[in-house]
Coordinates of C-alpha atoms and ligand atoms in Angstrom, one line a residue:
X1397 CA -30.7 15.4 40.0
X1398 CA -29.3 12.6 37.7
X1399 CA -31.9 9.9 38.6
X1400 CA -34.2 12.5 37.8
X1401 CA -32.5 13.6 34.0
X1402 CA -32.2 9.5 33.6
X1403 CA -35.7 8.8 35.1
X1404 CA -37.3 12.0 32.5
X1405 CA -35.1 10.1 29.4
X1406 CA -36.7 6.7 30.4
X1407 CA -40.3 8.4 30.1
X1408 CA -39.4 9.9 26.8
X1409 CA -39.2 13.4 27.8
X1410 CA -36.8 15.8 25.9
X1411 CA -33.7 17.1 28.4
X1412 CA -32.2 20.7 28.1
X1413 CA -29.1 21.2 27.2
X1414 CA -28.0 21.7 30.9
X1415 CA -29.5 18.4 31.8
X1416 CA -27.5 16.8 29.0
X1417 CA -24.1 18.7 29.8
X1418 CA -24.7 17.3 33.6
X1419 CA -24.8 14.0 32.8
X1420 CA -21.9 14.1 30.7
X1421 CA -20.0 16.0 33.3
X1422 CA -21.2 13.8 36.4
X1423 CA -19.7 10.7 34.0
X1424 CA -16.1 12.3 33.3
X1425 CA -15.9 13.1 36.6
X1426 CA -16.3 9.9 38.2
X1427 CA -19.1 11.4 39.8
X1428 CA -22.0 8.7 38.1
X1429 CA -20.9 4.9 37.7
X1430 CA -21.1 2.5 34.6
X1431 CA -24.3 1.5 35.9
X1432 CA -26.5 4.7 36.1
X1433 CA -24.6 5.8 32.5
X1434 CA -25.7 2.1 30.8
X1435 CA -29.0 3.3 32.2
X1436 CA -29.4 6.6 30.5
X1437 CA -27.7 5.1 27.4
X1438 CA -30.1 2.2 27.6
X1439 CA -33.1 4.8 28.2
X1440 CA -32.0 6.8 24.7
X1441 CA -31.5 3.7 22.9
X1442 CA -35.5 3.1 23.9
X1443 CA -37.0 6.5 23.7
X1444 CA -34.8 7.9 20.7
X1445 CA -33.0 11.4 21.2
X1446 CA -34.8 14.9 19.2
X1447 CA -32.5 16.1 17.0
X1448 CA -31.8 19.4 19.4
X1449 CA -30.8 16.6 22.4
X1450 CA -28.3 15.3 20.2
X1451 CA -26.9 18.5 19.4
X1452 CA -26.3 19.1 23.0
X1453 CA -25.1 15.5 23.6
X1454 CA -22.7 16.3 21.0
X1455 CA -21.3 19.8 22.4
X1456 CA -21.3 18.3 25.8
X1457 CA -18.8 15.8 24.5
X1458 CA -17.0 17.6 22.5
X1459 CA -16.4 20.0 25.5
X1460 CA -15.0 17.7 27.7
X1461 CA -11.9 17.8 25.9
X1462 CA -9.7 20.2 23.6
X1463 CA -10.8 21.4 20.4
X1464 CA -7.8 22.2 17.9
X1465 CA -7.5 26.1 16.7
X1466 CA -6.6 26.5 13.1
X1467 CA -6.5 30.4 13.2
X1468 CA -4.5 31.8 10.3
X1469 CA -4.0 28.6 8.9
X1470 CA -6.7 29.2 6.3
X1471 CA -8.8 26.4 5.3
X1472 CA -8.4 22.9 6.6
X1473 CA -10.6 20.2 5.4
X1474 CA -11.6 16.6 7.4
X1475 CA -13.7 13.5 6.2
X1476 CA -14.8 10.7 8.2
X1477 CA -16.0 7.3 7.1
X1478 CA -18.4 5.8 9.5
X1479 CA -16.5 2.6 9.1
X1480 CA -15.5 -0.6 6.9
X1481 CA -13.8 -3.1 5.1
X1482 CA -11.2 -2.2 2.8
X1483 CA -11.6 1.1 3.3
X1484 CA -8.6 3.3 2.2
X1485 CA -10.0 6.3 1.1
X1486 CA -8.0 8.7 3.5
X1487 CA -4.6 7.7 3.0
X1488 CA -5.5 8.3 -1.1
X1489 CA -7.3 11.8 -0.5
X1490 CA -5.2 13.3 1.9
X1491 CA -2.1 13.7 -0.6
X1492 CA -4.3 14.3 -3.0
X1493 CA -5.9 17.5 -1.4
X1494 CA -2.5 18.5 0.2
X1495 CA -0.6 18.2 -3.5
X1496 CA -3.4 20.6 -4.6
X1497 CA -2.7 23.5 -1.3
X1498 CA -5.4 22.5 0.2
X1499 CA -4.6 21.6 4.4
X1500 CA -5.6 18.4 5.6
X1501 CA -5.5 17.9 9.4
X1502 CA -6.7 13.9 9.4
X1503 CA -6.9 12.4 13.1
X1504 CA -8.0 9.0 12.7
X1505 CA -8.8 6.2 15.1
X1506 CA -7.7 2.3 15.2
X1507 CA -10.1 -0.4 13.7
X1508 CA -13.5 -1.2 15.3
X1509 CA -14.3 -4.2 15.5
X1510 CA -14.7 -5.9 12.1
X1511 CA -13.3 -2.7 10.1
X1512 CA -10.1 -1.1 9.4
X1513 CA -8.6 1.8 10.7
X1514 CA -6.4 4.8 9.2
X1515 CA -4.6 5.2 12.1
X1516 CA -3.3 1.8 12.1
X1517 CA -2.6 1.5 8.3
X1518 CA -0.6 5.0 9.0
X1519 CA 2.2 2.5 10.5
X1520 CA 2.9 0.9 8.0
X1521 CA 5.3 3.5 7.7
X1522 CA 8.5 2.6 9.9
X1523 CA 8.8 5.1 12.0
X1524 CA 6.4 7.2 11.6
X1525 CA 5.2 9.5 14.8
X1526 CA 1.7 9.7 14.4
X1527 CA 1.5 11.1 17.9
X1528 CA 2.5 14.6 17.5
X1529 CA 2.1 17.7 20.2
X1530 CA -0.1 20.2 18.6
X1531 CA 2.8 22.4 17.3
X1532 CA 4.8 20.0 15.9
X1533 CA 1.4 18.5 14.2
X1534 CA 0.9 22.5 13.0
X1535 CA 4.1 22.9 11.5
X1536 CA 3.3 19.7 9.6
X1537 CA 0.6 20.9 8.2
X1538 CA 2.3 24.1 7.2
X1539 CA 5.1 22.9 5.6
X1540 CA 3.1 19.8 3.9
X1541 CA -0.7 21.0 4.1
X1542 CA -1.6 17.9 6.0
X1543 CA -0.9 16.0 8.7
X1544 CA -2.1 12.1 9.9
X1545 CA -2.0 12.2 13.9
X1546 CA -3.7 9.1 15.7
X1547 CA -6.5 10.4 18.4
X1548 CA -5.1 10.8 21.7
X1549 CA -7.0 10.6 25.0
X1550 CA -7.7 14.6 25.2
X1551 CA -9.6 14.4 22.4
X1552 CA -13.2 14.6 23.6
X1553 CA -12.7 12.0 26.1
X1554 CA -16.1 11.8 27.1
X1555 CA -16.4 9.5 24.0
X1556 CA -13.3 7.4 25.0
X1557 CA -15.1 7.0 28.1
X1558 CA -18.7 6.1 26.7
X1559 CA -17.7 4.4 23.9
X1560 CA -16.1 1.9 25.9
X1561 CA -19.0 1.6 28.2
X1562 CA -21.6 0.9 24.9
X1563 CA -19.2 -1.7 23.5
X1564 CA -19.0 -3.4 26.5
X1565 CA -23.0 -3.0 26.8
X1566 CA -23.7 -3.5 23.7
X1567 CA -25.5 0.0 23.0
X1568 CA -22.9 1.1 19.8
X1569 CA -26.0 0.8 17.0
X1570 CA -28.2 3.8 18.0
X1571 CA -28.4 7.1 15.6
X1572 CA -27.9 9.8 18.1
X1573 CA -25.1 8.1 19.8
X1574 CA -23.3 7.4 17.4
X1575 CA -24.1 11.3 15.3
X1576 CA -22.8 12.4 18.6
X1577 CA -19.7 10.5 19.0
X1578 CA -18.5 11.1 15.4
X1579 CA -19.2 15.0 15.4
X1580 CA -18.0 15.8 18.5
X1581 CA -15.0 14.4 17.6
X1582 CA -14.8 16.1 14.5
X1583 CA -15.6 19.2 16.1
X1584 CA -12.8 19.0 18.2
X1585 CA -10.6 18.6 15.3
X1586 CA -11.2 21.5 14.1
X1587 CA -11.7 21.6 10.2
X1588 CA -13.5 24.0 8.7
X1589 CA -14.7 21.7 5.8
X1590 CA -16.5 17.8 6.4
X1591 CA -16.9 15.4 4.6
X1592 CA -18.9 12.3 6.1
X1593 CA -18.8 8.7 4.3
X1594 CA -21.9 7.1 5.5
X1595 CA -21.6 3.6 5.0
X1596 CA -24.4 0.8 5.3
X1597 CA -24.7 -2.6 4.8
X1598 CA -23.2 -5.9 5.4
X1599 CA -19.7 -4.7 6.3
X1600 CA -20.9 -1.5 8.0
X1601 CA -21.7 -0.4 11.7
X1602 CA -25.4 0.8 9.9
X1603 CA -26.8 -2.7 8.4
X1604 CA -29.7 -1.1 7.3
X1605 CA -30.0 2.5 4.8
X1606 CA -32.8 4.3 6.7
X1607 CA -30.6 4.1 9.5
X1608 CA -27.2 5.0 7.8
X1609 CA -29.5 7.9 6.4
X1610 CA -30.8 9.2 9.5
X1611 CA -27.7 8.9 10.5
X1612 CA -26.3 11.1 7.8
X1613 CA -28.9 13.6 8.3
X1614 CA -28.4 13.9 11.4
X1615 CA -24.4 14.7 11.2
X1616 CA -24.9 17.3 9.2
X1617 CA -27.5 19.1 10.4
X1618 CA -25.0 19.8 13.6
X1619 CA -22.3 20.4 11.6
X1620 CA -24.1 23.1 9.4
X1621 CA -25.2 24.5 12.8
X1622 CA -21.8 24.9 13.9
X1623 CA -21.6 26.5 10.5
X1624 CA -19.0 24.0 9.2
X1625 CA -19.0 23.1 5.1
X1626 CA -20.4 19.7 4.7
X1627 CA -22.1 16.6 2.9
X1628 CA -22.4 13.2 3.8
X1629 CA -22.3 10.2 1.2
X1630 CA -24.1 6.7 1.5
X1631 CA -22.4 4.3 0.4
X1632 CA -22.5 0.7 0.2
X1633 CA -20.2 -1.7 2.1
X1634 CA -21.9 -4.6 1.0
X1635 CA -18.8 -5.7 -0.4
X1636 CA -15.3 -4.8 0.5
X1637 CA -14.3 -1.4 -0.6
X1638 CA -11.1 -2.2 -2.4
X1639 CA -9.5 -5.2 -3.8
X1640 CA -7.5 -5.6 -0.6
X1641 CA -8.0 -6.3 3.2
X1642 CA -5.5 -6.1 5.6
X1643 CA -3.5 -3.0 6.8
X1644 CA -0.2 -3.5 4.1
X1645 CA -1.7 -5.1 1.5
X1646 CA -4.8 -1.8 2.0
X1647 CA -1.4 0.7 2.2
X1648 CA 0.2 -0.8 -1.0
X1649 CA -3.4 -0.4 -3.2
X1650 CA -3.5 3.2 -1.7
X1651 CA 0.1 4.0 -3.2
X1652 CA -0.7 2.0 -6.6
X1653 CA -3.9 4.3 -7.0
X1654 CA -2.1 7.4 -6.2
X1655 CA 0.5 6.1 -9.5
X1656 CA -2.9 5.8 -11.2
X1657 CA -2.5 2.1 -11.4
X1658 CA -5.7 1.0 -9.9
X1659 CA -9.7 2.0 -11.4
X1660 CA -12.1 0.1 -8.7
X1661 CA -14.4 0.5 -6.4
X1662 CA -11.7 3.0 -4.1
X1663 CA -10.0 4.6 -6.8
X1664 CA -13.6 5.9 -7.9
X1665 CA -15.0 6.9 -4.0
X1666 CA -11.4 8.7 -4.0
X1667 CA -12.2 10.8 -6.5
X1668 CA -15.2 11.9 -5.9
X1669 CA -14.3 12.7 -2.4
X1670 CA -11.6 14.4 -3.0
X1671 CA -13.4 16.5 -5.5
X1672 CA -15.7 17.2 -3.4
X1673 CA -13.6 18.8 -0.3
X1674 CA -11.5 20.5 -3.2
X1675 CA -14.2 22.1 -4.4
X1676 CA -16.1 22.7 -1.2
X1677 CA -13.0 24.4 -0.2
X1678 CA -12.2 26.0 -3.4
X1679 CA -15.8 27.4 -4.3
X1680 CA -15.0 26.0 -8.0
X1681 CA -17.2 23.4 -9.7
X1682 CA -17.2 19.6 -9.0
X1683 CA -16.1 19.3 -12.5
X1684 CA -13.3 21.4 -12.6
X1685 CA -12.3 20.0 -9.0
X1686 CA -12.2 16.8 -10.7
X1687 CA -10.2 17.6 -13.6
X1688 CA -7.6 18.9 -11.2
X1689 CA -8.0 16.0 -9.1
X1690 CA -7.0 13.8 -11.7
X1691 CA -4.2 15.5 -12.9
X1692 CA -2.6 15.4 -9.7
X1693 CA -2.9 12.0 -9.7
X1694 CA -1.5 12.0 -13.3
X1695 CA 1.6 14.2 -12.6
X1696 CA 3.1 12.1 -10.1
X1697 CA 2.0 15.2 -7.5
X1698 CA -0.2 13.4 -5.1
X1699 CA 2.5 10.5 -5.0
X1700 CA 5.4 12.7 -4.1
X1701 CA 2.9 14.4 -1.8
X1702 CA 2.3 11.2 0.5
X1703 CA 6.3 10.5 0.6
X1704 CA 6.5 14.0 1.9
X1705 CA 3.8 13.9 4.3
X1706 CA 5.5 10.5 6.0
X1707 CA 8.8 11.8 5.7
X1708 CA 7.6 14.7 7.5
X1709 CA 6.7 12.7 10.0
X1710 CA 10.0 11.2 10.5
X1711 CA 8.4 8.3 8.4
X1712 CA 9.9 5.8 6.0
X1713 CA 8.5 6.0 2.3
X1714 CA 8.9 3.2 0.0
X1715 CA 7.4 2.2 -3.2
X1716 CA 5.7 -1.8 -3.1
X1717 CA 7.6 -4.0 -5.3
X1718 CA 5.8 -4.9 -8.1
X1719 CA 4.6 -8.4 -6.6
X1720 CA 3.6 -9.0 -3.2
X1721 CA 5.9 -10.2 -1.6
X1722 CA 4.0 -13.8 0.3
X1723 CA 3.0 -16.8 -0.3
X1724 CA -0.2 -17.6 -2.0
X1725 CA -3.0 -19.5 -0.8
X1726 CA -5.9 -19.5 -3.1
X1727 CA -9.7 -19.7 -2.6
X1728 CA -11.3 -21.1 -5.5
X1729 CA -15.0 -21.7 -6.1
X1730 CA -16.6 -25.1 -6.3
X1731 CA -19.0 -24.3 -8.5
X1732 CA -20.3 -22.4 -11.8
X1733 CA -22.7 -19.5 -11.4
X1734 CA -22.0 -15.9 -10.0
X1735 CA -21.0 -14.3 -6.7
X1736 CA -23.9 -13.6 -4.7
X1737 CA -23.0 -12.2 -1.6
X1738 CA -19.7 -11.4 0.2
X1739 CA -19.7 -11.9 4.2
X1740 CA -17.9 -8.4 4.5
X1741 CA -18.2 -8.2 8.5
X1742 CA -17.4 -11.9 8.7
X1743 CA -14.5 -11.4 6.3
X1744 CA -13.4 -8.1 8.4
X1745 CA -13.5 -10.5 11.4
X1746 CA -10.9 -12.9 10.0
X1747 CA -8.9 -10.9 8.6
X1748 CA -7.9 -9.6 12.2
X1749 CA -8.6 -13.0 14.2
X1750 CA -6.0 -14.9 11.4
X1751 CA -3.6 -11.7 11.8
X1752 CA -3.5 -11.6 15.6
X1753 CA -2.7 -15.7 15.6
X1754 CA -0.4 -15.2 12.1
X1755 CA 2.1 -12.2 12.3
X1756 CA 3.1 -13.6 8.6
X1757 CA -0.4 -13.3 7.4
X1758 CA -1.0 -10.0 4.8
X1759 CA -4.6 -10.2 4.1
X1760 CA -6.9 -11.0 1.6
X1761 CA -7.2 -9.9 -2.0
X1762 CA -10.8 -10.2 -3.8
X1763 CA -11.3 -11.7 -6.9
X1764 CA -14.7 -11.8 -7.9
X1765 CA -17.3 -9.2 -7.0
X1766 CA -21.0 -9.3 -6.3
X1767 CA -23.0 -10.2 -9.2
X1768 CA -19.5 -11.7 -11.4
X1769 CA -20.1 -14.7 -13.4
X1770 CA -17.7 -17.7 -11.7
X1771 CA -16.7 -20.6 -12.9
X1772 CA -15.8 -23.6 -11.3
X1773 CA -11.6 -23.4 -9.7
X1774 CA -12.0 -19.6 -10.7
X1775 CA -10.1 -17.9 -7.7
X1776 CA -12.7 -15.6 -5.8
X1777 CA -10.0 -14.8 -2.8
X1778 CA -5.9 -15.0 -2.8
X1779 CA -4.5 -14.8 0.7
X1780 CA -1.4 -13.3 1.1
X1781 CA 1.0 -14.7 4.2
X1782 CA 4.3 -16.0 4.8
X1783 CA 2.7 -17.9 8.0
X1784 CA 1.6 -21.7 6.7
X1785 CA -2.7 -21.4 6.9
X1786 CA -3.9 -24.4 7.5
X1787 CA -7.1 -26.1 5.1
X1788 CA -9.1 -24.9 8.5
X1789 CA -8.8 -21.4 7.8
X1790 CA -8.5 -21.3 4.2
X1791 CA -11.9 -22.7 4.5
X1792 CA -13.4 -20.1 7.1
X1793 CA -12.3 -18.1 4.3
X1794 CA -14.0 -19.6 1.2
X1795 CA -17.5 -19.3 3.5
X1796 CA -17.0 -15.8 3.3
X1797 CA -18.4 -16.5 0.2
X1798 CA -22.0 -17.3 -1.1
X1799 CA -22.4 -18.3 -4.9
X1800 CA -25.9 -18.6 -6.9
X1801 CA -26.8 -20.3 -9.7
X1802 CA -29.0 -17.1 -10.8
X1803 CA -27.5 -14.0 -12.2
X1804 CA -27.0 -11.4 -9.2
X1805 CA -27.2 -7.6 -9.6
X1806 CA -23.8 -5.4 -9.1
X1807 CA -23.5 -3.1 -5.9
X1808 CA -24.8 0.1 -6.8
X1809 CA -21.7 1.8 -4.6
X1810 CA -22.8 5.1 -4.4
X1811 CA -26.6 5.8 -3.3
X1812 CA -27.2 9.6 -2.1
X1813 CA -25.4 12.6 -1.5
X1814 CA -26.8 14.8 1.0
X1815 CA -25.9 18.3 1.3
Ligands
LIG420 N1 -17.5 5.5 15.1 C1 -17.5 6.4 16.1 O1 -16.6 7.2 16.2 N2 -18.5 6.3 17.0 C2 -19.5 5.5 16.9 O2 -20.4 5.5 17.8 C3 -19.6 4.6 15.9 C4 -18.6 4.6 14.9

């Protein structure tokens, strides 16, 4: 029966949604190896999925674990960001949603490869248990309206399982694997509200935008047929997201932007989502979500939020001190003329390789955006680290980097909103 279902995919055909439940089943249950599954995944990566397949890849995995019940809870929102480099987005917009009374039930994973990861950033926190039973997570929620939990292995472990299998095969970049391996995770977490950050380019999983869109389209077409409230945005990682990479360094520019301190690149995506799942959730305009949006941040209500939501979580809150507290090494350029480009997966890279050999080392802050005029011994990077980094590294770090003597465009951050 599955060489048949693998043999029909390798021909092109389109499987039911029984044939596409079996195989997932036969592969939890040790009853198909890594060999026959690389060949069905292999198979799909060649011949494509129909949009229907995917659907039922994507129940199929979401089945073979527990999906979180939110009865009487009311609303509880969820956005996902397909992935990137200075990406802090969650840890700004879950306080500010909670602060407003709206619930906020955010399991995130680790880092992938290159990019960050919330649930990593999440321990910065000392202390923090970010790997709560259900109930406990529940009473969380109900006592601060959110919640940030780190996925566990009963969350649609079919994608544990195959996820593994297509990094280790090299089958991760593929538009129905990867719509079915985000949704059926966010299925299985329950929220009635998505929001999807569909990122593309350099320092994204999607290099290219017809891809990151299909992508997107894809999402939320199974979402709206699961009748969930959704939109996906493309955006840009071209260029790191905020002015900082690396996990404390990402945790401190979330708090400064929550005490209003910051307006780039994040502070901007992190108002707009949030207004978007406010007023998804609210049924109010995007304008009026957005005034209330950035009052909260105004107040001082989001920031007291966070420090509740951590402390909640038997976490330790502190504000940063005002300077960072590492040594400095800077990055200047060699030249006059303007940023070109910015090797955001390379730079994502680093970042972990020199933190994995450095414990000391912080991360990165940016200096210069694409398209910003430079002038020669202008600072483009400042790395942050109490480690010594030798002339070696600091130089794998200016290569990051690519200058131009011609004037280069901005990023346009923000391309299309699908709904
Ligand atoms: N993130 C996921 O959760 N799954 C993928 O396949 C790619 C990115």
């Amino acid at each position: 029966m599955i060489k048949s279902i693998i043999a029909q995919k390798k021909q092109g055909k389109n499987l039911t949604q029984n044939e596409i439940a079996e195989i997932i089943n036969s592969y939890i249950q040790n009853k198909i190896d890594d060999k026959q599954m690389t060949s069905f995944l292999k198979a799909v990566f060649k011949k494509g999925m129909s949009q229907a397949e995917t659907y039922f890849l994507t129940k199929a995995m979401q089945n073979s674990g527990k999906t979180f019940d939110f009865k009487g809870l009311g609303t509880v929102v969820d956005k996902h960001s397909t992935g990137g480099v200075g990406d802090n987005t969650s840890l700004i917009i879950v306080p500010i949603l909670a602060s407003l009374g709206t619930k906020v039930f955010k399991i995130s994973g680790g880092g992938l490869g290159f990019t960050g990861g919330t649930a990593d950033k999440i321990l910065q926190f000392k202390g923090i248990k970010n790997q709560l039973e259900f109930k406990e997570a529940k009473k969380v929620l109900q006592k601060t309206n959110a919640c940030f939990l780190t996925q566990t292995d009963d969350i649609v472990p079919a994608d544990k399982k195959i996820y593994a299998l297509r990094n280790k095969t090299g089958l991760i970049q593929n538009v129905p694997l990867i719509a079915s391996s985000i949704v059926s995770k966010k299925l299985a977490c329950g929220a009635n509200i998505v929001l999807l950050d569909v990122k593309f380019g350099d320092g994204a999983f999607m290099k290219n935008y017809k891809n990151a869109e299909d992508l997107a389209v894809s999402m939320v077409e199974i979402l709206k047929k699961e009748n969930k409230k959704t939109c996906a945005v493309l955006t840009s990682m071209e260029e790191p997201l905020g002015d900082f990479v690396g996990d404390q360094l990402e945790v401190r520019e979330a708090i400064k932007t929550l005490q209003g301190k910051t307006k780039n690149n994040l502070q901007k995506l992190s108002v707009l989502f949030a207004s978007k799942l406010f007023s998804m959730a609210k049924n109010i305009s995007f304008k009026d979500a957005k005034n209330q949006v950035l009052e909260t941040i105004k107040n001082g209500n989001a920031l007291k939020k966070l420090e509740e939501i951590v402390v909640a979580q038997s976490g330790i809150f502190e504000l940063p001190k005002s300077k960072i507290q590492a040594k400095i090494f800077d990055v200047k350029s060699t030249k006059n003329g303007f940023v070109k480009k910015i090797k955001t997966e390379n730079l994502g890279y680093l970042c972990k390789e020199v933190s994995k050999n450095f414990p000391q080392f912080l991360g990165v802050e940016i200096k210069k955006r694409t398209g910003e005029k430079i002038e020669k011994n202008d600072n483009i990077f400042l790395i942050y680290s109490n480690n010594d980094l030798s002339k070696k590294i600091i130089n794998k770090f200016k290569k990051c980097v690519v200058t131009s003597k011609e004037k280069i465009n901005k990023i346009k951050l923000i391309e299309k909103i699908i709904e």
